[in-house]
PDB file of C-alpha atoms in Angstrom:
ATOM      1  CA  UNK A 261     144.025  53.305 151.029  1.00  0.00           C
ATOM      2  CA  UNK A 262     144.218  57.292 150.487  1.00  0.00           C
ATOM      3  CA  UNK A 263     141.342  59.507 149.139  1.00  0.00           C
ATOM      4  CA  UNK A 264     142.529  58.226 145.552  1.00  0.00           C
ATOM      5  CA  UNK A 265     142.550  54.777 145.806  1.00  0.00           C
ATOM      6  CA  UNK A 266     139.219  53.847 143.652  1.00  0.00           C
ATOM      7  CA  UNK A 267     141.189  55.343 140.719  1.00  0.00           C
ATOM      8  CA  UNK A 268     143.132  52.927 138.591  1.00  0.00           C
ATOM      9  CA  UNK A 269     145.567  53.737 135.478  1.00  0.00           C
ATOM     10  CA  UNK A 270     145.336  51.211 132.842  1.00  0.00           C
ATOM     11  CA  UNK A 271     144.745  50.623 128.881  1.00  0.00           C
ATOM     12  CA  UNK A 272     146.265  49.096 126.462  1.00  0.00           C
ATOM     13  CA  UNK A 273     146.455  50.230 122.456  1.00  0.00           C
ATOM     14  CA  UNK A 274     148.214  49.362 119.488  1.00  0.00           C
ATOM     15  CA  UNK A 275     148.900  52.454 117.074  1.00  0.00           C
ATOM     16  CA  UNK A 276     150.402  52.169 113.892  1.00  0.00           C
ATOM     17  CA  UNK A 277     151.798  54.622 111.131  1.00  0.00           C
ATOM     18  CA  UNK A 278     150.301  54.805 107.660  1.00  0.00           C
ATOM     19  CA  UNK A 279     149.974  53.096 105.451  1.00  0.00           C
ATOM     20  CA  UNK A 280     150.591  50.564 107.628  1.00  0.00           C
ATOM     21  CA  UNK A 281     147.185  48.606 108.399  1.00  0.00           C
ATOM     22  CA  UNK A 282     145.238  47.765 111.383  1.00  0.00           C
ATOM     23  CA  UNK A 283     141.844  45.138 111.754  1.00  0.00           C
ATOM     24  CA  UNK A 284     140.199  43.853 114.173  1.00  0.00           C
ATOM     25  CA  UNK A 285     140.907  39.530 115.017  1.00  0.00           C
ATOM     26  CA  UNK A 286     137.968  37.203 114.155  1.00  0.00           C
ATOM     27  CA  UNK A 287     135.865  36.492 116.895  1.00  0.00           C
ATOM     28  CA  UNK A 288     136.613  33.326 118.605  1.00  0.00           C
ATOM     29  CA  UNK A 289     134.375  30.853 120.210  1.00  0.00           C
ATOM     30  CA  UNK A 290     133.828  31.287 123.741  1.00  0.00           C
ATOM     31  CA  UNK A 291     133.632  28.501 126.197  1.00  0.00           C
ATOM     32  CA  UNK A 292     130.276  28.867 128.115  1.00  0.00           C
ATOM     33  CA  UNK A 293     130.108  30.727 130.950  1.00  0.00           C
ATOM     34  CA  UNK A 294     133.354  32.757 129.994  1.00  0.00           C
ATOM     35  CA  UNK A 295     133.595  36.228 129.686  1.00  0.00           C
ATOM     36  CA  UNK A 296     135.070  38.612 126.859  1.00  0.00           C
ATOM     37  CA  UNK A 297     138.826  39.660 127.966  1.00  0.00           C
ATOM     38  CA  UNK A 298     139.001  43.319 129.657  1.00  0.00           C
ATOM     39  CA  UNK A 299     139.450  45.465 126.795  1.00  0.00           C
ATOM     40  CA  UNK A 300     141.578  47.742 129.134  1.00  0.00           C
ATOM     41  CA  UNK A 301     143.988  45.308 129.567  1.00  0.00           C
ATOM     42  CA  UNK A 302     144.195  43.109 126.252  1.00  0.00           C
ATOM     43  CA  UNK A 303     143.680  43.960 122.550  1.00  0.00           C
ATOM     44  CA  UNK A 304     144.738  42.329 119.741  1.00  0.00           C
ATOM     45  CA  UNK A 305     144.941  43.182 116.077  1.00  0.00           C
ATOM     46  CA  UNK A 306     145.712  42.189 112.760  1.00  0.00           C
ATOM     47  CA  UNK A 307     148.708  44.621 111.808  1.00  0.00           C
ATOM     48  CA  UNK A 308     149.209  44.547 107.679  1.00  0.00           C
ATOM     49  CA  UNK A 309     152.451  45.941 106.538  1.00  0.00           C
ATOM     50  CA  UNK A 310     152.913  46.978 102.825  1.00  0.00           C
ATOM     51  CA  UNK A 311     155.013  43.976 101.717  1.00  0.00           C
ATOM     52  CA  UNK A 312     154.543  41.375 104.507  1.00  0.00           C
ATOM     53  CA  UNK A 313     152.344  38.988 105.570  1.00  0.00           C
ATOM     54  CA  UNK A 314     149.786  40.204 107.968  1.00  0.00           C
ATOM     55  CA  UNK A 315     150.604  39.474 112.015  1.00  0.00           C
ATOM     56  CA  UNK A 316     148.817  39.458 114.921  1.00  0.00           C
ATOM     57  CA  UNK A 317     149.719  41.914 117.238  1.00  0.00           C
ATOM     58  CA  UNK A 318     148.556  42.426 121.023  1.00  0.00           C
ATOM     59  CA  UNK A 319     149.319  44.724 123.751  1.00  0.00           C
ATOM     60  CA  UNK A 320     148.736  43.811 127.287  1.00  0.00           C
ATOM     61  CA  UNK A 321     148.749  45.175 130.906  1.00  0.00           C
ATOM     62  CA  UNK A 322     148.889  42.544 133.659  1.00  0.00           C
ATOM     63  CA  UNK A 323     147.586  43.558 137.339  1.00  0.00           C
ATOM     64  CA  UNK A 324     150.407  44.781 139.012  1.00  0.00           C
ATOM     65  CA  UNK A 325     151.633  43.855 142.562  1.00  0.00           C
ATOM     66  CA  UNK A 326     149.758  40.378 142.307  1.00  0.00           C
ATOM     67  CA  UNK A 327     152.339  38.476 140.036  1.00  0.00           C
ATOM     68  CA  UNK A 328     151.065  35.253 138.385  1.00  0.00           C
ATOM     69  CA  UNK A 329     147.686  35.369 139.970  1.00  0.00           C
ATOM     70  CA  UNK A 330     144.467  33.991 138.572  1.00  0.00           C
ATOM     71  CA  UNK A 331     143.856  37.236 136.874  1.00  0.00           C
ATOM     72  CA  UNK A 332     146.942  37.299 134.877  1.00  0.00           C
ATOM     73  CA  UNK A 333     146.499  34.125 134.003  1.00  0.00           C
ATOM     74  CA  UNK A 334     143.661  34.122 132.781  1.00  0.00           C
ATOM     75  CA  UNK A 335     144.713  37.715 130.781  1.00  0.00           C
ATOM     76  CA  UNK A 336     148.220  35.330 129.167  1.00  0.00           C
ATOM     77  CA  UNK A 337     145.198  32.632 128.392  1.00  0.00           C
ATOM     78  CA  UNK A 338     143.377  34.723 126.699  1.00  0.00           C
ATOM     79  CA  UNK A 339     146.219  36.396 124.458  1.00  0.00           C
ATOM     80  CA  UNK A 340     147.157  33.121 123.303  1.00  0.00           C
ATOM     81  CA  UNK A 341     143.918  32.390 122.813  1.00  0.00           C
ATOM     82  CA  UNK A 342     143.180  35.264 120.663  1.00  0.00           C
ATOM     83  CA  UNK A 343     146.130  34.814 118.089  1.00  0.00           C
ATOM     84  CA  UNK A 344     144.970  30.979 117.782  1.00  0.00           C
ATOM     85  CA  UNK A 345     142.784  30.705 113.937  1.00  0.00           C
ATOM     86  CA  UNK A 346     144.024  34.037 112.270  1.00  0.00           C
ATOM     87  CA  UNK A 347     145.447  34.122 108.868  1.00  0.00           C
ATOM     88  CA  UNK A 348     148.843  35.695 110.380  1.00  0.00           C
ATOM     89  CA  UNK A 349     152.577  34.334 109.791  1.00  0.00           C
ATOM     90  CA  UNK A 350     153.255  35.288 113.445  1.00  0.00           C
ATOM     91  CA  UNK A 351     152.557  36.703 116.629  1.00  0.00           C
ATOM     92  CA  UNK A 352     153.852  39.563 118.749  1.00  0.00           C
ATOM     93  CA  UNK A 353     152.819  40.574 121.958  1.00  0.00           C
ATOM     94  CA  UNK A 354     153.870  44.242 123.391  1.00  0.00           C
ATOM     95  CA  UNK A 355     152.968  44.393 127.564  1.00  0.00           C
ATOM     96  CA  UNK A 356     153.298  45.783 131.199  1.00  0.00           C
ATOM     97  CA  UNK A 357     153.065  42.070 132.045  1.00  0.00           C
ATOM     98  CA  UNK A 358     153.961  43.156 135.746  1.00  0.00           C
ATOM     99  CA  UNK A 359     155.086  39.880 135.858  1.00  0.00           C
ATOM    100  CA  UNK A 360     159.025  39.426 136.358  1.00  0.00           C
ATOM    101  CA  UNK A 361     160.922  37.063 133.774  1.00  0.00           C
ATOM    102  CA  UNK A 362     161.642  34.658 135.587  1.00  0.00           C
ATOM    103  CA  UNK A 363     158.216  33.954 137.002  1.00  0.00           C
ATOM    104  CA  UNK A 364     157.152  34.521 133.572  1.00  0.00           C
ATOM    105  CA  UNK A 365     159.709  31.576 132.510  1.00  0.00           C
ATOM    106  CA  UNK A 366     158.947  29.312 135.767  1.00  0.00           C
ATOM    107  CA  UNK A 367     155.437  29.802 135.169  1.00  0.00           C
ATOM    108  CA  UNK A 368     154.683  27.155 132.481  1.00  0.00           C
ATOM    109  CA  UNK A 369     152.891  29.604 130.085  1.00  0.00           C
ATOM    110  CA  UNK A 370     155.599  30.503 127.185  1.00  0.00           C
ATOM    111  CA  UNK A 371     156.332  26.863 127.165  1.00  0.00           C
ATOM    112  CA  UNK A 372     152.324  25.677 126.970  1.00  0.00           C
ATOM    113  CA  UNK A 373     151.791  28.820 124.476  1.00  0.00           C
ATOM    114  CA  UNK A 374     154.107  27.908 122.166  1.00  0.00           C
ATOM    115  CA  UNK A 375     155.348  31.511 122.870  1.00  0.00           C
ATOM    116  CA  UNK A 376     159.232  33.066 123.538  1.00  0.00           C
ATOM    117  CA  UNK A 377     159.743  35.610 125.396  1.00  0.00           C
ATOM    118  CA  UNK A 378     161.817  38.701 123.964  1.00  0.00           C
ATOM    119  CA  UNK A 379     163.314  41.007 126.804  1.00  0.00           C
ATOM    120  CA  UNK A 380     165.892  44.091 127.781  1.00  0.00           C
ATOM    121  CA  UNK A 381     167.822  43.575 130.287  1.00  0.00           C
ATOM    122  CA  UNK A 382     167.770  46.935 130.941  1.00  0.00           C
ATOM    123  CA  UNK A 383     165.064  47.273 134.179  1.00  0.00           C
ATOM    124  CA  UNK A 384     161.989  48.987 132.123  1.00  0.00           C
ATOM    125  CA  UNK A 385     160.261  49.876 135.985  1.00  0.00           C
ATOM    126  CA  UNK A 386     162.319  52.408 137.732  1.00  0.00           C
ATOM    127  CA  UNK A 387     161.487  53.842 141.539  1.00  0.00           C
ATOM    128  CA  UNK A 388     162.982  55.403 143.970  1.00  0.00           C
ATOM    129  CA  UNK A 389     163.130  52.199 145.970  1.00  0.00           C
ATOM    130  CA  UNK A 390     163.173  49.033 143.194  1.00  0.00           C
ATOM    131  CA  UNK A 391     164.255  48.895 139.672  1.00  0.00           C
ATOM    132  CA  UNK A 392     163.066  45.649 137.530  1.00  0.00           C
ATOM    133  CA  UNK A 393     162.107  44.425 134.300  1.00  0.00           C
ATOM    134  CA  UNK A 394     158.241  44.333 133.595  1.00  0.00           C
ATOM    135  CA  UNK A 395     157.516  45.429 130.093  1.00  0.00           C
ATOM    136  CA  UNK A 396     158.731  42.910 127.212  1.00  0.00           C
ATOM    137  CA  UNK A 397     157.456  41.157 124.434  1.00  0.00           C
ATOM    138  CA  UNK A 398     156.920  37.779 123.296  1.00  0.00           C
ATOM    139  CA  UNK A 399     156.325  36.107 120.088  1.00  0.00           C
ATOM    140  CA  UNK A 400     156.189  32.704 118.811  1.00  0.00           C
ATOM    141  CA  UNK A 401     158.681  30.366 117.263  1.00  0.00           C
ATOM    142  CA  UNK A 402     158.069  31.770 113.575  1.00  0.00           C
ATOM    143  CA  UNK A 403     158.718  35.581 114.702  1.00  0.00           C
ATOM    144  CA  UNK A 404     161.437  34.738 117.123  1.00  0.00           C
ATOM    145  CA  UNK A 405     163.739  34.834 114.073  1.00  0.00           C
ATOM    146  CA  UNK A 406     162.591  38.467 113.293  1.00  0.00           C
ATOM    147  CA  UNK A 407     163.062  40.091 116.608  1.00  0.00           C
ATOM    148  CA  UNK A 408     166.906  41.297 116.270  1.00  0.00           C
ATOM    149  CA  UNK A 409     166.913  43.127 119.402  1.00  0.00           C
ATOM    150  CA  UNK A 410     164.619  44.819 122.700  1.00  0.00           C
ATOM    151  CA  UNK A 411     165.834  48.002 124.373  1.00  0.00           C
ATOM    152  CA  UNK A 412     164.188  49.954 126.986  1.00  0.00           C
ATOM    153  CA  UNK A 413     164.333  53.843 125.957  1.00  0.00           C
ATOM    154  CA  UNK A 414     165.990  55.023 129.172  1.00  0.00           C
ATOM    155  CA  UNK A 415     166.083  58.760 127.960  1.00  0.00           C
ATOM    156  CA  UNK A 416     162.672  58.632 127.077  1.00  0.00           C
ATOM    157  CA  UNK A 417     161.025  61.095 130.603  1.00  0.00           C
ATOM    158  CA  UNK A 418     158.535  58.762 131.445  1.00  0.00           C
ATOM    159  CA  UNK A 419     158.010  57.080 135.533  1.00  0.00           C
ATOM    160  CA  UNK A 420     157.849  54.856 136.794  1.00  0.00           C
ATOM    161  CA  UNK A 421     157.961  52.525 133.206  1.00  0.00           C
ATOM    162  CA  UNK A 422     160.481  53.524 130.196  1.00  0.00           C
ATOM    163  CA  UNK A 423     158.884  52.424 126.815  1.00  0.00           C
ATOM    164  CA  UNK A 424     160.549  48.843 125.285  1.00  0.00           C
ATOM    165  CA  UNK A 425     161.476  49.097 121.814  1.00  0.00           C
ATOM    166  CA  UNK A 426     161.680  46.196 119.351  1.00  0.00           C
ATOM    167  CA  UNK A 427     163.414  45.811 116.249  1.00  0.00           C
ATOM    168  CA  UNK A 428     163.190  43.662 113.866  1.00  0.00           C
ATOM    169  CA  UNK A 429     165.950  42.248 111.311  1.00  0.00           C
ATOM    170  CA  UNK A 430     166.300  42.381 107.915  1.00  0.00           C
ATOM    171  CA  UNK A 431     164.873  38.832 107.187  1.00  0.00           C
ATOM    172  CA  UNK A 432     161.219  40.066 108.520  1.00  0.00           C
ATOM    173  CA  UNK A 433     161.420  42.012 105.106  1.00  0.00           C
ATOM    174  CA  UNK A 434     161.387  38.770 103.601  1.00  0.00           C
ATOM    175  CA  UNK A 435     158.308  37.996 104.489  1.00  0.00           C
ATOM    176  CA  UNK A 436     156.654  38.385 101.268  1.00  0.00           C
TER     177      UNK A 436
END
């Protein structure tokens, strides 16, 4: 409502240490009259580690305030979408879903995506007034197994979100 309030902050990027390898997804159909997902809020690569099998990755930002409204929907549509046909062993998706957990899990998505959600329970959204979680991953049921644990970074001097970590366990080395 202030002087400011045409300015938005949002963006999304994956980034990714060499030699570690990053490619673009194959483009999927799209139904008619659709549109191409906001690339401020969604991308999705293929991420190749030396030694593993190739995995889609994607990092999202939901609209915030709205919980799960048509837009985010449609965003959580289209990042399951996107993984769908690639030549990956799994799937892992990094976001400021700005969707709480629960809604998240009451929602119907994770269970109609095929996809498990990975979170702290640590709140990764910190104010002066609130303090929740919003920022988590999920994967699906072949790179559950390779998740060994989610932190938020609460040292990290970042506001109002701390970056999530995850970790994976030994056995995603075995991915040959």
């Amino acid at each position: 409502e202030g002087k400011n309030s045409h300015i938005t902050s949002r963006g999304v990027a994956i980034f990714a240490r060499s030699p570690i390898g990053i490619q673009g997804i194959k483009k999927r159909k799209m139904k008619p009259n659709a549109t191409e997902p906001d690339p401020s809020r969604l991308i999705q690569g293929l991420v190749d580690v030396p030694g593993w099998k190739p995995f889609v990755c994607s990092a999202t930002y939901g609209k915030d305030s709205v919980g799960m409204n048509e837009e985010n929907r449609q965003l959580l549509a289209d990042l399951s979408v996107g993984a769908q046909g690639q030549e990956a062993c799994f799937h892992l998706a990094a976001g400021d879903f700005n969707i709480d957990p629960e809604v998240m899990q009451a929602s119907g998505f994770l269970t109609k995506s095929g996809m498990h959600m990975v979170a702290t329970q640590q709140a990764t959204c910190v104010t002066a007034r609130s303090s929740s979680v919003r920022d988590y991953f999920m994967t699906c049921a072949r790179g559950r197994p390779l998740l060994q644990e989610v932190k938020a970074i609460s040292e990290y001097p970042s506001s109002p979100h701390k970056p999530v970590q995850v970790v994976f366990s030994e056995r995603a080395a075995n991915m040959k």
